[in-house]
Coordinates of C-alpha atoms in Angstrom, one line a residue:
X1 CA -21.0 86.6 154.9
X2 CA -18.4 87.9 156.9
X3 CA -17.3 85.8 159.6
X4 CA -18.4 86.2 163.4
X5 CA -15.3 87.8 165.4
X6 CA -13.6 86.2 167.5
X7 CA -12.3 89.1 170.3
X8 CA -15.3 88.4 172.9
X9 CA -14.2 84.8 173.0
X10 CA -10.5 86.1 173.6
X11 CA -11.5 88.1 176.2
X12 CA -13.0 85.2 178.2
X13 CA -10.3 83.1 177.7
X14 CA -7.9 85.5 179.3
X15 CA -9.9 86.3 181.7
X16 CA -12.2 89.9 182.7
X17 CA -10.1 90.5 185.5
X18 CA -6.1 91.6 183.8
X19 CA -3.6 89.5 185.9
X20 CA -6.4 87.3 187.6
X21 CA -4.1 84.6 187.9
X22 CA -1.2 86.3 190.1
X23 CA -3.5 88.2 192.0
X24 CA -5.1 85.3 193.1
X25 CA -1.6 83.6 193.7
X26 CA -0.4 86.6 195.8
X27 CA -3.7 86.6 198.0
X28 CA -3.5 83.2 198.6
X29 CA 0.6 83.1 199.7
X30 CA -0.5 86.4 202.0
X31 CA -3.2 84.7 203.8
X32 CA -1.0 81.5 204.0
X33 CA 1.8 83.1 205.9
X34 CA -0.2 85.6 207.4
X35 CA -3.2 83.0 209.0
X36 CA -3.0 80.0 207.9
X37 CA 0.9 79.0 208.9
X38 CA 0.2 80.6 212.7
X39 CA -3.2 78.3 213.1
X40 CA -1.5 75.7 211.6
X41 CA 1.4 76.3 214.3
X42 CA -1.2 76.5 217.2
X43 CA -2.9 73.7 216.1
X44 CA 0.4 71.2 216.0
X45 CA 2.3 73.0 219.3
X46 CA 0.4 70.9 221.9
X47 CA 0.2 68.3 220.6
X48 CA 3.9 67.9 221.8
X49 CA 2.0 66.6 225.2
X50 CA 0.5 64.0 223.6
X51 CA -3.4 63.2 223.6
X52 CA -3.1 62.6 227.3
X53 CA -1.5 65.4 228.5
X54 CA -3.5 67.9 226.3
X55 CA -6.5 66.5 227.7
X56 CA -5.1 66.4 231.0
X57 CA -4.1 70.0 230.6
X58 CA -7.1 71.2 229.8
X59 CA -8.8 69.5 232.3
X60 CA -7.8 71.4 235.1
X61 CA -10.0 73.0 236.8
X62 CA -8.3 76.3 236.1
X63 CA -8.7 76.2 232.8
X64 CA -12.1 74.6 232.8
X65 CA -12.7 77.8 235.0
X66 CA -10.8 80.3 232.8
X67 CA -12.6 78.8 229.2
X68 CA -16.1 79.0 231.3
X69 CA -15.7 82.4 232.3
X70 CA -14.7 84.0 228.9
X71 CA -16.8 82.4 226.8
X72 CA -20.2 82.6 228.8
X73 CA -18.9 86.7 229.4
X74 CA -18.5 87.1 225.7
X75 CA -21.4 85.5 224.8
X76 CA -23.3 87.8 227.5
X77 CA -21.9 91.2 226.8
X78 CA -23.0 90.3 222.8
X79 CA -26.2 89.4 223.8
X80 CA -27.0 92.6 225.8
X81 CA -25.1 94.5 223.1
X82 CA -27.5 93.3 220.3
X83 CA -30.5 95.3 221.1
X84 CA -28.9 98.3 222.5
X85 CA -26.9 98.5 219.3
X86 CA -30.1 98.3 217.2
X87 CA -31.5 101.1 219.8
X88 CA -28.6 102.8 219.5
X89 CA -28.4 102.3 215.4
X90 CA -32.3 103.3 215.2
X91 CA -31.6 106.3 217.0
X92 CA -28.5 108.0 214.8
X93 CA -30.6 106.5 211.5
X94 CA -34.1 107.4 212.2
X95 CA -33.5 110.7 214.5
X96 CA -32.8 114.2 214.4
X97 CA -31.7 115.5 217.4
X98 CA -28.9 118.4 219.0
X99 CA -25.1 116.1 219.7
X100 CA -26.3 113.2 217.1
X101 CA -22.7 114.0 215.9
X102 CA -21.1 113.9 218.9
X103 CA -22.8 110.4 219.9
X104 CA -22.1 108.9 216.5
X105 CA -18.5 109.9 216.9
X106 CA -18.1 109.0 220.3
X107 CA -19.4 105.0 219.6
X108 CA -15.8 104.6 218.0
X109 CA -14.2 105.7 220.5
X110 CA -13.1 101.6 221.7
X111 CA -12.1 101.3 218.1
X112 CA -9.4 103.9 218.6
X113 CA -8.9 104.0 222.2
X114 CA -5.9 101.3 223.2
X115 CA -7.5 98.6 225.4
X116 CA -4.9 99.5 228.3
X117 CA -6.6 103.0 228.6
X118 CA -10.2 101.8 228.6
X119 CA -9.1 98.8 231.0
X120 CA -8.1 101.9 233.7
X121 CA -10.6 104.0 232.8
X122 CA -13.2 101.3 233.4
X123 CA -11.2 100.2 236.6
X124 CA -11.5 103.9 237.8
X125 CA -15.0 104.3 237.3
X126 CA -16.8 100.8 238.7
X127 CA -13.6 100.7 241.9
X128 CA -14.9 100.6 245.3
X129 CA -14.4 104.4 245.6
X130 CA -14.7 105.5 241.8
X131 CA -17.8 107.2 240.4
X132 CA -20.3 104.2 239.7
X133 CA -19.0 101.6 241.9
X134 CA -19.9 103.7 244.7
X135 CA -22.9 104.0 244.4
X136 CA -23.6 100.6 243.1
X137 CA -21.5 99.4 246.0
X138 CA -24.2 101.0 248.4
X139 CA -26.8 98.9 246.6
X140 CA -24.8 95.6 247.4
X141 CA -23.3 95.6 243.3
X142 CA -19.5 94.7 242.9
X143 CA -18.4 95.2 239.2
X144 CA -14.4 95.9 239.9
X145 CA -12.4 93.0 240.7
X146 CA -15.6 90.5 239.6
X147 CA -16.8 88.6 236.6
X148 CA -19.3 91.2 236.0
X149 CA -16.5 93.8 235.4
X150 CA -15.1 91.1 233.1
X151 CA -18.6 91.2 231.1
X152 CA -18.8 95.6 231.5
X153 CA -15.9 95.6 229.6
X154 CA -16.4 93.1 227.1
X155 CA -19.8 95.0 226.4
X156 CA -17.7 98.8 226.2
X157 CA -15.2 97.1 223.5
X158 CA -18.2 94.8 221.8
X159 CA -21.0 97.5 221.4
X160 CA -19.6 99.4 218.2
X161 CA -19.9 96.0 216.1
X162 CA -23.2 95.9 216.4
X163 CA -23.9 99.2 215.7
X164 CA -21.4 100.2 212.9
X165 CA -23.2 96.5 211.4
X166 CA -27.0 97.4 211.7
X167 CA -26.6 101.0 210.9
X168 CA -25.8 100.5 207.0
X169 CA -28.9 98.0 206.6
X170 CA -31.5 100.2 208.7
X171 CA -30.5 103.5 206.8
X172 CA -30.8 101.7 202.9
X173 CA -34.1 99.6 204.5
X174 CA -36.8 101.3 202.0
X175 CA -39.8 102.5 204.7
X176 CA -42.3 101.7 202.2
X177 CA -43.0 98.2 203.8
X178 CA -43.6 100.0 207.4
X179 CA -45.9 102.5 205.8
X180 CA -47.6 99.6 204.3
X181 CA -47.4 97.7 207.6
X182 CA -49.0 100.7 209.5
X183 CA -51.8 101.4 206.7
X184 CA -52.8 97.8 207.1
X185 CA -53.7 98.1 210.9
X186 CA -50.2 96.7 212.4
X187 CA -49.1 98.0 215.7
X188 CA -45.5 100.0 215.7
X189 CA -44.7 96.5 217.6
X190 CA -45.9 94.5 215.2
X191 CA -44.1 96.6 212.3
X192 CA -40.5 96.0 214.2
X193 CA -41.6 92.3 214.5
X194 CA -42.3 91.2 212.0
X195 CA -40.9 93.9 209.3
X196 CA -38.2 95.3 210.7
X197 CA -36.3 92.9 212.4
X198 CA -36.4 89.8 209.9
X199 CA -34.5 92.4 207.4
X200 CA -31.9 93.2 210.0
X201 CA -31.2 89.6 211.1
X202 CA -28.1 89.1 209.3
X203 CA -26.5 92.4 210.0
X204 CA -27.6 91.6 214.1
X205 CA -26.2 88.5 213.7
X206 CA -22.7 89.7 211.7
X207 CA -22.6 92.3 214.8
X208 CA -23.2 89.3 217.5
X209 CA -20.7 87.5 215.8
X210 CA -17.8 90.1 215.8
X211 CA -18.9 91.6 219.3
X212 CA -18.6 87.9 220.9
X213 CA -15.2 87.2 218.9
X214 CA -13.9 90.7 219.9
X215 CA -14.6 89.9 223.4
X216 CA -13.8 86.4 223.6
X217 CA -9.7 87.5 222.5
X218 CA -10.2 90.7 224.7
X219 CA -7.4 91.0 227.0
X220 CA -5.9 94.9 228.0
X221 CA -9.9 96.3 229.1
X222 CA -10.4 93.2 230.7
X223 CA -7.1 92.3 232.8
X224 CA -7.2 95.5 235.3
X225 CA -11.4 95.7 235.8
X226 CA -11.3 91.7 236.4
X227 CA -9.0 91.2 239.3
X228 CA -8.1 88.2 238.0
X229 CA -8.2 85.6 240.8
X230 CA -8.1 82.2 239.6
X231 CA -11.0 80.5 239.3
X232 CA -13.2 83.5 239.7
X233 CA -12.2 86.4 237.3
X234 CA -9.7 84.9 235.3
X235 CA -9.9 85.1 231.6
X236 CA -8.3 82.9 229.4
X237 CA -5.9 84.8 227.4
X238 CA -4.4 85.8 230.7
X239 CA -4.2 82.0 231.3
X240 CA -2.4 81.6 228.2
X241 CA 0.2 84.5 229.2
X242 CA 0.7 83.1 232.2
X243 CA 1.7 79.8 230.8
X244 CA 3.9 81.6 228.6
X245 CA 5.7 83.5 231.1
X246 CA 6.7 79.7 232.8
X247 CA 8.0 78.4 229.4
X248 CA 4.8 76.2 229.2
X249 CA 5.1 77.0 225.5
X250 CA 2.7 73.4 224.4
X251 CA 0.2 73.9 227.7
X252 CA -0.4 77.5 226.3
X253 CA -0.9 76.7 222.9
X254 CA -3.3 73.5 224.0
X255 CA -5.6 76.8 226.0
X256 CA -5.4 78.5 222.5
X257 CA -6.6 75.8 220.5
X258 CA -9.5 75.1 222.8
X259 CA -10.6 78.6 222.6
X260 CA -10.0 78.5 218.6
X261 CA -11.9 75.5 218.6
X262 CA -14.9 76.4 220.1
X263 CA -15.0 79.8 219.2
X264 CA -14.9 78.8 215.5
X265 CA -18.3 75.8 216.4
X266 CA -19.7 79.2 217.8
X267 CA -19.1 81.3 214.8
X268 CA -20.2 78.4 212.2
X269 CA -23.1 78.5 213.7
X270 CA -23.9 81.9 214.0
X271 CA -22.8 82.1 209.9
X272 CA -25.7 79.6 209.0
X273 CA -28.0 81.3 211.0
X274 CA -27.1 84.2 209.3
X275 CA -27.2 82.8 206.2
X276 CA -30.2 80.8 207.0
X277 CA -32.0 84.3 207.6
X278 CA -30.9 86.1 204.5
X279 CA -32.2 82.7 202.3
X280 CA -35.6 83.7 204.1

């Protein structure tokens, strides 16, 4: 009998990927230097205050002020953006219709377009005397200068996230389950319900969770439409500039972490809901 060879067992012992081991070695080093070491940095800096003066620092009602504002605004502008992305999704997967091109193309436009150019753009069109803040000014509405021009541009650089996240899912979503839906007596609401939507709640949430993180570290849309008074439109990643520019190199970096902090709580949540919804 001839004997049994011994080539697949070789081939697991080496491994199916060639050169598993330093490709693994290489990613690691590369996301060491490249996100690790700076965290690692930003979580040591302030700690050069001490416990009491990083809690002291971030007690002041500035920042207090500064973290409120741009993590309620982000969480806002996300929030409105999640159905209009899936409208906006359902519409370029489900319709035919003259300029679906154009639309498609033109929902990238904050990925290319630098965050200076939208901030003016956006500053231009909701000022006292621009386009839509006149009119809205007639009807009592400030957006320039306001925290709600700090949440219309978090929304204009959040809103392709949600889509460009949905709009995979929706287009490989067999229909076959609606049809079924519909030939059982459900309503088109009903379908969406309880059909539609529970197989898109990961990608909504993925698209939440990038549209709130993308508008949480905004800062070139959001500086010129906001005003930035302190303790009304101030964002904190201006706050953190500002410190900067005064050599407050530990007060800065105690800002940072408190945004990194709680933004990550935020995200880990977001990530077992998401995964919590796929498991279902």
């Amino acid at each position: 009998m001839a004997e049994p060879s011994t080539r697949p067992t070789a081939l697991r012992a080496r491994g199916a990927i060639p050169g598993f081991g330093t490709s693994l070695g290489v990613t690691l080093l590369w996301l060491g230097l490249i996100v690790l070491l700076p965290l690692a940095a930003l979580a040591l800096r302030p700690w050069e205050l001490g416990v009491e003066g990083v809690l002291r620092s971030l007690a002041e009602p500035r920042v207090l002020a500064a973290l409120r504002l741009s993590f309620l605004a982000s969480l806002a502008a996300a929030a409105v953006n999640l159905p209009v992305g899936l409208l906006l999704a359902w519409v370029l997967v489900r319709d035919r219709f003259p300029g679906r091109r154009l639309l498609d193309g033109a929902i990238d436009l904050p990925f290319a377009l630098p965050t200076a150019v939208a901030g003016l753009a956006l500053t231009a069109l909701y000022a006292p005397e621009g386009w839509l803040g006149a009119p809205l000014g007639v009807l009592g509405v400030k957006v320039a200068y306001t925290p709600l021009g700090v949440g219309v541009a978090m929304l204009f650089v959040g809103l392709p996230f949600v889509v460009r996240s949905v709009e995979p899912v929706l287009r490989d979503l067999p229909r076959e389950a609606e049809e079924a839906a519909a030939t059982l007596g459900a309503s088109r609401v009903q379908t969406l319900a309880r059909v539609v939507l529970p197989a898109l709640m990961p990608a909504l949430l993925a698209g939440f969770a990038m549209a709130f993180a993308r508008g949480l570290g905004e800062y070139g849309s959001v500086i010129f439409i906001a005003g930035n008074m302190p303790m009304v439109s101030e964002i904190a990643p201006l706050l953190i500039t500002i410190r900067l520019e005064q050599y407050d190199y530990a007060g800065a970096a105690a800002v940072g972490l408190a945004m990194l902090l709680l933004a990550f709580l935020i995200l880990l949540l977001l990530n077992w809901l998401q995964r919590r919804g796929r498991a279902a």
